[in-house]
mmCIF file of C-alpha atoms in Angstrom:
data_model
loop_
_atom_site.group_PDB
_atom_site.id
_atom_site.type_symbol
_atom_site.label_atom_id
_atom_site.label_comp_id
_atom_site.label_asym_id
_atom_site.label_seq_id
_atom_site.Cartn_x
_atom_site.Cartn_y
_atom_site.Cartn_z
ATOM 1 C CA UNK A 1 0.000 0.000 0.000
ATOM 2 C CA UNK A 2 1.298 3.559 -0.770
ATOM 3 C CA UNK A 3 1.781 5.638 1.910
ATOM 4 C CA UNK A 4 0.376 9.141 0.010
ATOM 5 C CA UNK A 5 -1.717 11.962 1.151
ATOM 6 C CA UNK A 6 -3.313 13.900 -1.687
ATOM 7 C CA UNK A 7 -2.488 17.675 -2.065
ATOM 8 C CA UNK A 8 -4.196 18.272 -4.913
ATOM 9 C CA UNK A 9 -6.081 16.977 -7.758
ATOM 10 C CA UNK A 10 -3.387 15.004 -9.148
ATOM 11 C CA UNK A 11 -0.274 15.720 -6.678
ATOM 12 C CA UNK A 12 0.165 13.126 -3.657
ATOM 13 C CA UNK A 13 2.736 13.647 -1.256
ATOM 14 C CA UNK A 14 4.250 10.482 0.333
ATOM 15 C CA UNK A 15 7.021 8.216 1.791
ATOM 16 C CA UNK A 16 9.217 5.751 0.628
ATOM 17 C CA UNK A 17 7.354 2.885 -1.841
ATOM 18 C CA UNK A 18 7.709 -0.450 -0.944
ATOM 19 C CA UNK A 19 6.502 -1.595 -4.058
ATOM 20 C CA UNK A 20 7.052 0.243 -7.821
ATOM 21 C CA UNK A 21 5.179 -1.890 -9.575
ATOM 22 C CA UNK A 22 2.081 -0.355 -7.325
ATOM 23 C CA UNK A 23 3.140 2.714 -8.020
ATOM 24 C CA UNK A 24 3.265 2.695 -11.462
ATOM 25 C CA UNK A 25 0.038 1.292 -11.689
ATOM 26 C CA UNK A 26 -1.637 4.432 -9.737
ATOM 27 C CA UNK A 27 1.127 7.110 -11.182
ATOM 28 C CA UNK A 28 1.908 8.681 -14.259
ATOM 29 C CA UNK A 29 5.095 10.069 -12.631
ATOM 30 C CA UNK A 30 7.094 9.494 -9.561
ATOM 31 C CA UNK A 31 9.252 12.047 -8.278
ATOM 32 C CA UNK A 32 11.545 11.077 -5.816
ATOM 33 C CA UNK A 33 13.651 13.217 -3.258
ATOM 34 C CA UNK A 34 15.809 10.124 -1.851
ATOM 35 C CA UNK A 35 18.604 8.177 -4.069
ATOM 36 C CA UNK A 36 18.794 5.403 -1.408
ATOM 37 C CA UNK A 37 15.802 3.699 -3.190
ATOM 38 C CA UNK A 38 16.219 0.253 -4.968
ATOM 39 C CA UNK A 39 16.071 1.460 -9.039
ATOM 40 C CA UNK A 40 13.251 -0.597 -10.297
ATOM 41 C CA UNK A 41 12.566 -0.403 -14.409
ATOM 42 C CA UNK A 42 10.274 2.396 -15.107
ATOM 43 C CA UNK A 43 7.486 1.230 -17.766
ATOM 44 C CA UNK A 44 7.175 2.767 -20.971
ATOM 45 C CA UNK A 45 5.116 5.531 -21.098
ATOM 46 C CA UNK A 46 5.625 6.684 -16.773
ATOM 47 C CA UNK A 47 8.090 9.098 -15.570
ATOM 48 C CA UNK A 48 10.831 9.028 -12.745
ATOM 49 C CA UNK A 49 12.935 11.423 -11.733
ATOM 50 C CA UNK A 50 15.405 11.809 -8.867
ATOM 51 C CA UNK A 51 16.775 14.477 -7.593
ATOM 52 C CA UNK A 52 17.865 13.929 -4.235
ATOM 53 C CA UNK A 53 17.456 16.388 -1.695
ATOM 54 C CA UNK A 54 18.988 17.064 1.911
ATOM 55 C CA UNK A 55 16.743 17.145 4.893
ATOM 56 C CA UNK A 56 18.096 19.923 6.275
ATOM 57 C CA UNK A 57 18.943 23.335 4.587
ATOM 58 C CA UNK A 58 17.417 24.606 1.980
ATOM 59 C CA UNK A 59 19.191 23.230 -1.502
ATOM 60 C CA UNK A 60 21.935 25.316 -2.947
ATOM 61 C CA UNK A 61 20.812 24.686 -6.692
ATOM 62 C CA UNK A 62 17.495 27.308 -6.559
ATOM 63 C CA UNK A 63 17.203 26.974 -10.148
ATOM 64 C CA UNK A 64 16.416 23.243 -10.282
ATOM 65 C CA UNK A 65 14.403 23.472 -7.331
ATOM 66 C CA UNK A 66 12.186 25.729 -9.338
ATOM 67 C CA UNK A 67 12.357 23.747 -12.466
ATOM 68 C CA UNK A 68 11.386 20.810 -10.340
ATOM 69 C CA UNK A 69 8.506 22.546 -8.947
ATOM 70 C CA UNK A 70 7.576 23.643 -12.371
ATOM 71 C CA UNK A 71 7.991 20.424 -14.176
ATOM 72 C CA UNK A 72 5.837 19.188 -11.184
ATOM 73 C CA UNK A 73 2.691 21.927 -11.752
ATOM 74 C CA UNK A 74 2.538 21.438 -15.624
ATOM 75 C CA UNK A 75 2.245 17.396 -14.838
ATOM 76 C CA UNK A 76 -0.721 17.963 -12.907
ATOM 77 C CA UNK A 77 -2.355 20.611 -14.843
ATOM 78 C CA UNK A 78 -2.049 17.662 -17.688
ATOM 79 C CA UNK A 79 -4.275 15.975 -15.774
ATOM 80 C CA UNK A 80 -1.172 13.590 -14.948
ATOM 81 C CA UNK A 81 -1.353 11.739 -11.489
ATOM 82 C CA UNK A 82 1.976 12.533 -9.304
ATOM 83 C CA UNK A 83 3.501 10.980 -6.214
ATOM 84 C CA UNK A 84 6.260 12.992 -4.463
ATOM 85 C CA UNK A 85 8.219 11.543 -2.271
ATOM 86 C CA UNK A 86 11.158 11.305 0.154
ATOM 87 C CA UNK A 87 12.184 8.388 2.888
ATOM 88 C CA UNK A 88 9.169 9.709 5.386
ATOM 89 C CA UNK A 89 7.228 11.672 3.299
ATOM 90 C CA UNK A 90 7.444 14.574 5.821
ATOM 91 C CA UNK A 91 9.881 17.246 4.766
ATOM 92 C CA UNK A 92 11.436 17.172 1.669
ATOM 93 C CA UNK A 93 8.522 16.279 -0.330
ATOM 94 C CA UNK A 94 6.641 18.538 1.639
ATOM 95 C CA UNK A 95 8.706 21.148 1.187
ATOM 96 C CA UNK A 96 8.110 20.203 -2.930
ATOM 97 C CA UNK A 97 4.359 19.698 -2.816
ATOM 98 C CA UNK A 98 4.083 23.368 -0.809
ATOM 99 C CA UNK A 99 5.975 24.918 -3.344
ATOM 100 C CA UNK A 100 3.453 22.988 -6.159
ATOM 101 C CA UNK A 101 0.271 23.601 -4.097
ATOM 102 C CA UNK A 102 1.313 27.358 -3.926
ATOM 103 C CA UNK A 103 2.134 27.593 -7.871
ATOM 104 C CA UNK A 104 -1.330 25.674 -8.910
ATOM 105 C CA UNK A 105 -3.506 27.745 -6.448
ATOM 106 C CA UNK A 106 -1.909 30.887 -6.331
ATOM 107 C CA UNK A 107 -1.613 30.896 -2.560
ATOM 108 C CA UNK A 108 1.205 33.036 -0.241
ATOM 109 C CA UNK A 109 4.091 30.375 1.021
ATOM 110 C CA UNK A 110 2.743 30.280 4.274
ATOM 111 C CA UNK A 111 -0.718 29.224 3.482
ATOM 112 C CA UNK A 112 0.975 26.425 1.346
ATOM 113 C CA UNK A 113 2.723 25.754 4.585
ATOM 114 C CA UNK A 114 -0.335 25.353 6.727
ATOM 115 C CA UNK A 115 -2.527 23.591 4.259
ATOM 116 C CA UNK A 116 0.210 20.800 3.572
ATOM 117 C CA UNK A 117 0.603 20.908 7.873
ATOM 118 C CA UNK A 118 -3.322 20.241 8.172
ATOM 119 C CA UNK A 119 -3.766 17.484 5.215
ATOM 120 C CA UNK A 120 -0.452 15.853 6.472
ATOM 121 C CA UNK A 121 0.363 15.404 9.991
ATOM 122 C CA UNK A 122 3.799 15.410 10.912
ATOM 123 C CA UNK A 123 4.946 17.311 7.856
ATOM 124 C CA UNK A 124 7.078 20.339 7.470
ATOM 125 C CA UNK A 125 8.988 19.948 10.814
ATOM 126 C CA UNK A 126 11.979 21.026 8.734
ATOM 127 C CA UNK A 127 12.543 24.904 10.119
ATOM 128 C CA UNK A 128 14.695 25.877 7.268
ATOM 129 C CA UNK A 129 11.709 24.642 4.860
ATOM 130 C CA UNK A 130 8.960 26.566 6.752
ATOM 131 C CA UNK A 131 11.610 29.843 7.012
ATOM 132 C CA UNK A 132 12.036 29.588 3.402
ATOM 133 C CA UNK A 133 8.433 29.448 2.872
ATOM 134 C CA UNK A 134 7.317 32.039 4.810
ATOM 135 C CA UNK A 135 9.695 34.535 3.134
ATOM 136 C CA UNK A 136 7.984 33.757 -0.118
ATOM 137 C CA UNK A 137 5.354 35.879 1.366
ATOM 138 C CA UNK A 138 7.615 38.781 1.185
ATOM 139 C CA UNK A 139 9.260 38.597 -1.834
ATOM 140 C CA UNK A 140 11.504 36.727 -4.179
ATOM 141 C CA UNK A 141 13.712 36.528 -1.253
ATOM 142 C CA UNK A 142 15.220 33.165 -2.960
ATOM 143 C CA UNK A 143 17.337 33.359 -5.808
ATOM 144 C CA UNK A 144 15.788 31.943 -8.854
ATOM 145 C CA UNK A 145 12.164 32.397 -7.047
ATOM 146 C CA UNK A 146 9.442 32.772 -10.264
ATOM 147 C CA UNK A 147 6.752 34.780 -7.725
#
């Protein structure tokens, strides 16, 4: 069973899969934050990319973060289904799914913050994630930012 919340029509936020071949089957694209995962064949036709993430500070590449992000939002506004995930499914790929959640609705960082808090429990514990987002509410306070 996949351990996902849904964030949005088409955007689930989750942990670790235990099995691919489930995930495929429900997923049009897997995104995943961890490289620690066993690399099972991705089927013709589905999309997996890694780009693995720190659970700490914020990452130092702003520009693929963004392009991540973006990639991520023109998925789902494809109508394509898409998990996110890290090892928990807490921080990084909440951290991912605010930033999403914020581009498709058009919401301030810190309402992303709350609203991914509130659908899943536990998440966003990370204080340099929820710094970072709250200063999208000011401005483009990170480099690369596309507010």
């Amino acid at each position: 069973m996949i351990d996902a919340t849904s964030i949005y029509r088409g955007l689930d936020q989750g942990g670790a899969p235990a099995d691919w071949y489930e995930v495929y089957e429900h997923y049009d694209a897997a995104i995943s934050l961890v490289a620690t995962q066993p690399i099972t064949p991705c089927p013709a036709s589905k999309i997996r990319v890694i780009w693995k993430i720190e659970d700490w500070e914020m990452p130092e590449d702003a520009g693929s973060l963004w392009s991540l992000v973006d990639f991520i939002v023109d998925l789902v506004r494809c109508n394509k289904r898409v998990l996110v995930h890290c090892g928990a499914g807490l921080n990084r790929a909440g951290l991912v799914c605010a930033l999403a959640y914020r581009e498709l609705i058009g919401c301030t960082g810190t309402e992303a913050e709350d609203y991914i808090k509130r659908v899943r429990p536990g998440a966003l514990l990370n204080p340099y994630f929820c710094t970072f987002l709250r200063q999208l509410d000011d401005a483009n306070t990170y480099e690369d930012s596309p507010s």
